Short mmCIF file of C-alpha atoms in Angstrom, two decimals:
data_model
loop_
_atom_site.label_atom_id
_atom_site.label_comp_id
_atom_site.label_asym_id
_atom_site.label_seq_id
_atom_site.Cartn_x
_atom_site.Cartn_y
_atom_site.Cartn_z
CA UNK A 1032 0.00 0.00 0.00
CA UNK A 1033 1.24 3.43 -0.40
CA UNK A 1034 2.68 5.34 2.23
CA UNK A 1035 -0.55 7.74 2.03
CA UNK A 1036 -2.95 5.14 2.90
CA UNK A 1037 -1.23 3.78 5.52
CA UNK A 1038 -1.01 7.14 7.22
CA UNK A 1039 -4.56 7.25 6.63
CA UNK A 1040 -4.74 3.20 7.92
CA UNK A 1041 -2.61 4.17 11.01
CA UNK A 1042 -4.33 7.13 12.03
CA UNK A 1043 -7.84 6.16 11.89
CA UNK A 1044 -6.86 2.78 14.21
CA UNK A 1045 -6.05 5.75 16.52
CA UNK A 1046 -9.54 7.28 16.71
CA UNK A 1047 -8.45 10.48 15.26
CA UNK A 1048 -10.96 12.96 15.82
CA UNK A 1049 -13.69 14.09 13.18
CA UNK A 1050 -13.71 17.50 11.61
CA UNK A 1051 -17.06 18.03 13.35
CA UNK A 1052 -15.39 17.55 16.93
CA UNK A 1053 -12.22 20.01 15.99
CA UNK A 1054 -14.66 22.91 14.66
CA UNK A 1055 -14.07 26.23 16.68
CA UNK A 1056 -16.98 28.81 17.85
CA UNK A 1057 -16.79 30.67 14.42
CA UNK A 1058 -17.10 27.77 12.56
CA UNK A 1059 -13.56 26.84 11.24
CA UNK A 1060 -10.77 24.57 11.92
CA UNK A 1061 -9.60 24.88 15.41
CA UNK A 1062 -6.00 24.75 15.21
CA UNK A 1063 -4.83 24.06 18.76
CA UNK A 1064 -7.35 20.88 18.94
CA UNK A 1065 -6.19 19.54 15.48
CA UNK A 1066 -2.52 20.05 16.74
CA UNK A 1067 -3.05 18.27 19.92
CA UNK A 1068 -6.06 15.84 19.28
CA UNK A 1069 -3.89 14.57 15.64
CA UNK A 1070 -0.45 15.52 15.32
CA UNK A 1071 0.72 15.35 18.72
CA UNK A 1072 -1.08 12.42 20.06
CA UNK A 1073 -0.02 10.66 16.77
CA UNK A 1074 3.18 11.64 17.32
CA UNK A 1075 3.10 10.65 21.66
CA UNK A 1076 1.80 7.44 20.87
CA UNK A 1077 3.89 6.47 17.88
CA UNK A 1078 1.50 5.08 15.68
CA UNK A 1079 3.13 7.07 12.55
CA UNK A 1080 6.70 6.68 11.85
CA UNK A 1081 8.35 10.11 12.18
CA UNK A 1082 9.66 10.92 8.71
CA UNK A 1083 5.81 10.33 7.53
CA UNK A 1084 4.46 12.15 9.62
CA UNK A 1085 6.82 15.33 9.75
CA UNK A 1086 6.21 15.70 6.32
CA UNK A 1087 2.41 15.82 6.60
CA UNK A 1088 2.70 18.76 9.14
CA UNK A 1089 5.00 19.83 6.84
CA UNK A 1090 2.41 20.17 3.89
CA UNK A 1091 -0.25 20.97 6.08
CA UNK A 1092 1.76 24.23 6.96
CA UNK A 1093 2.54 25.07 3.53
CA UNK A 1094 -0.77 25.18 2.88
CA UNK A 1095 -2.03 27.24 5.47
CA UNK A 1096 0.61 29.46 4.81
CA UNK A 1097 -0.72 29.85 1.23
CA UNK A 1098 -4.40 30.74 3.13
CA UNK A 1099 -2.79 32.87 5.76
CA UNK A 1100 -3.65 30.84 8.37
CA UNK A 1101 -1.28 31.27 11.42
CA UNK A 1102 -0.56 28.24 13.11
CA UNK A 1103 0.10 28.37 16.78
CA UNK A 1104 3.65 28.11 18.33
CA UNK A 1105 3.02 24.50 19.23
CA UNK A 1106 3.03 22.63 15.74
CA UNK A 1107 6.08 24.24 15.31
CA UNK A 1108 7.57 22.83 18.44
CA UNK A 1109 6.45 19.49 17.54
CA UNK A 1110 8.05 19.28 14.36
CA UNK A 1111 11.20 20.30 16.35
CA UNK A 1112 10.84 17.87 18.60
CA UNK A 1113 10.19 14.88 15.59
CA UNK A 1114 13.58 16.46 13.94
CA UNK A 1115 15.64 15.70 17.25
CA UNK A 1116 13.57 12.08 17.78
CA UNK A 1117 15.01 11.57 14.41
CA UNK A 1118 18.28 12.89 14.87
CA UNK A 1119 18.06 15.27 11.84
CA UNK A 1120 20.04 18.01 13.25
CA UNK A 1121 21.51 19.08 10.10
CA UNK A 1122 17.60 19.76 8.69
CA UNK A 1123 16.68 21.21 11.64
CA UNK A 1124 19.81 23.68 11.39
CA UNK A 1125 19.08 24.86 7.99
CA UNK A 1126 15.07 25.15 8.74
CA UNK A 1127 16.27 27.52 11.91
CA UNK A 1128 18.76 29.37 9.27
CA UNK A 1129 16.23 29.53 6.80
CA UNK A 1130 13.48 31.00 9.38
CA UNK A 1131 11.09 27.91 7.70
CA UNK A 1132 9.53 28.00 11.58
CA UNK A 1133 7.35 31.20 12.46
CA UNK A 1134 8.65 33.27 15.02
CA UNK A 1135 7.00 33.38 18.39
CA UNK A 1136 8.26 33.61 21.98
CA UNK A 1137 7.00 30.50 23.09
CA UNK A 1138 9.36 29.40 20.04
CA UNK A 1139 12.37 31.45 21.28
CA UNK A 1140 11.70 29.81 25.09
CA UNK A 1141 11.72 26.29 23.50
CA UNK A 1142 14.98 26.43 21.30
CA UNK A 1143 16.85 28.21 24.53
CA UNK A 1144 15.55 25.14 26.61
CA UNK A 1145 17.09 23.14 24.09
CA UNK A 1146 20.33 25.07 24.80
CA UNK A 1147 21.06 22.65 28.02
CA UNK A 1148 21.41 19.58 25.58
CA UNK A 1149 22.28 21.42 22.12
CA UNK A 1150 24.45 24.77 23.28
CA UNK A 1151 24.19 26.48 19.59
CA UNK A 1152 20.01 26.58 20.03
CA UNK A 1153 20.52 29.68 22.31
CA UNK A 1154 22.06 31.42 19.46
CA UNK A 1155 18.94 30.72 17.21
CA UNK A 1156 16.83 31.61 20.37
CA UNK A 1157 18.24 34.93 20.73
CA UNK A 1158 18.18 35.53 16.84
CA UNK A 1159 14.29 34.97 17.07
CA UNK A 1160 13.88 37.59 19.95
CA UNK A 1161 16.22 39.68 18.07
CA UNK A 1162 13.80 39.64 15.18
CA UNK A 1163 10.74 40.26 17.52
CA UNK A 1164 11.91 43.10 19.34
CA UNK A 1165 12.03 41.31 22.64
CA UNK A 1166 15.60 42.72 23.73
CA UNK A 1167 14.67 42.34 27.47
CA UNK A 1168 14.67 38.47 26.75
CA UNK A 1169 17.74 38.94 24.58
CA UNK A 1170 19.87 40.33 27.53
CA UNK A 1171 18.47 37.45 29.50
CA UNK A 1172 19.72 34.85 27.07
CA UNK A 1173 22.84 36.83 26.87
CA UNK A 1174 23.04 37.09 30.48
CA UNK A 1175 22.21 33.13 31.07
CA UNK A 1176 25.26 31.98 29.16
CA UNK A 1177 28.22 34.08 30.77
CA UNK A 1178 28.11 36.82 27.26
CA UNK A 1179 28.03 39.55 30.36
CA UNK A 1180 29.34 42.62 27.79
CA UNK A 1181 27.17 41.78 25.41
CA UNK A 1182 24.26 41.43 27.79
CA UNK A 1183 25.39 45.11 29.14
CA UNK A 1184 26.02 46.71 25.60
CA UNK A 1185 21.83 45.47 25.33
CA UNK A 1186 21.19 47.08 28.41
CA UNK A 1187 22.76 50.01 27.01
CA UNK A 1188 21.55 50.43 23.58
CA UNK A 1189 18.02 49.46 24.09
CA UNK A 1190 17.23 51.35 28.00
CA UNK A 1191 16.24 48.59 29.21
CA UNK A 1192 16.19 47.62 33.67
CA UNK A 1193 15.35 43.93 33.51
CA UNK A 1194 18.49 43.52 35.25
CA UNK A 1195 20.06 44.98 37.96
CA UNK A 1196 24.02 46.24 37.28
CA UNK A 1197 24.90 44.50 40.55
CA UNK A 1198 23.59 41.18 39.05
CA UNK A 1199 25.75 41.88 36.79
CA UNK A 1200 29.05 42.47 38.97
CA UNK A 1201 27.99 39.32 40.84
CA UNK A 1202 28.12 36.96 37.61
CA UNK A 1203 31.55 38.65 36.48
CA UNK A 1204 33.09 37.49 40.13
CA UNK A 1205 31.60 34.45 39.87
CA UNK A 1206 33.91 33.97 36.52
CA UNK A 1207 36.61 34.75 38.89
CA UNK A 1208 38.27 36.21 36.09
CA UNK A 1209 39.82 39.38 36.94
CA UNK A 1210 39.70 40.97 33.21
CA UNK A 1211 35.87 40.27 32.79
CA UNK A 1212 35.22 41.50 36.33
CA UNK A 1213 37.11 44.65 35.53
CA UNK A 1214 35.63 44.86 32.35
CA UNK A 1215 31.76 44.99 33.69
CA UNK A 1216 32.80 47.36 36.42
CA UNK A 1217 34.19 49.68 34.46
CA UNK A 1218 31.60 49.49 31.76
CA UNK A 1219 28.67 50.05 34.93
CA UNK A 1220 30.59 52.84 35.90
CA UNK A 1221 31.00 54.50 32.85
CA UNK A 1222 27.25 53.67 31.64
CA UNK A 1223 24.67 53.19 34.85
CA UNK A 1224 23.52 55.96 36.09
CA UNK A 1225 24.14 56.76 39.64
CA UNK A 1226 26.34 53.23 39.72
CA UNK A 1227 27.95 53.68 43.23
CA UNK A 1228 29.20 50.03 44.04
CA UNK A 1229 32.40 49.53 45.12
CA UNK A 1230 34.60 46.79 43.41
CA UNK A 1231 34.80 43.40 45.37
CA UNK A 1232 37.48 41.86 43.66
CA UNK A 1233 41.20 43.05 42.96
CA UNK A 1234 41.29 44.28 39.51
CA UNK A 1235 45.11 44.86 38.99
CA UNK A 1236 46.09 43.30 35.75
#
């Protein structure tokens, strides 16, 4: 049989939900419930293999991309999730690259969870907040994974107060690198307003 009707074969011996039951108020296709009620439990309970199935969410976003239909940040976590189940990192890089996935923050929060396993997904995480503005979560990201100066150059450049200059100081002596301590000190000083701590750690070089 052909791999269509075997999707088809598969997903029906899973109860799959009728179009009736995934209808929203206004009378069109709920997107959350088809995500969760088809996709994700076929996904969850394995009764598709991968591959097949990636590539029908796949098409199905194409073509609701060609109606202008926005599909919610969840079917594109899925399909992130099916690319590291099948170990396709190299596809998932170039979709990432290729900004294939919509961006969103619950998106961005996703790939920098990812970071903890797969340390270059903070980097695409803090592209996609880039893109959306969202430079109070940027500094955060930046801030997370030790990039203090570029954290504080954020700070700088955008105004923002998410986070306080004497978090900052702390991180840099937690380093216990004299050069980066000295470096955030000096770059409070020079750029807080009304910075008045006193350095904590010896900063001859």
């Amino acid at each position: 049989s052909s791999p269509g009707s075997n999707l088809s074969e598969r997903a029906a011996s899973q109860k799959v939900p009728s179009p009736a039951k995934l209808a929203s108020n206004n009378g069109g296709i709920d997107l959350q419930q088809l995500h969760e009620q088809i996709f994700e439990s076929l996904f969850e309970d394995q009764a598709v293999e991968p591959a097949l199935l990636f590539r029908a969410m796949e098409t199905f976003y194409l073509c609701s991309s060609s109606f202008r239909l926005k599909l919610p940040p969840c079917f594109f976590e899925l399909m992130i999730d099916m690319l590291i189940a099948m170990r396709k990192f190299e596809v998932l890089t170039q979709y990432l690259s290729g900004h294939f996935f919509e961006d969103s923050k619950d998106l961005a929060r996703k790939l920098e969870s990812l970071s903890a396993d797969y340390p270059h997904m903070s980097q695409y995480a803090l592209d996609m907040y880039f893109r959306m503005k969202e430079y109070d979560e940027c500094c955060a990201v930046l801030f997370k994974h030790g990039r203090l100066i570029d954290a504080l150059k954020m700070l700088k450049d955008y105004h923002l107060s998410s986070i306080a200059p004497t978090a900052f100081l702390d991180a840099a002596e937690a380093v216990q690198d004299p050069m980066v301590y000295a470096s955030v000190y000096r770059f409070c000083k020079e750029f807080v307003p009304g910075f008045r701590a006193k350095p904590t750690m010896n900063m001859n070089m």
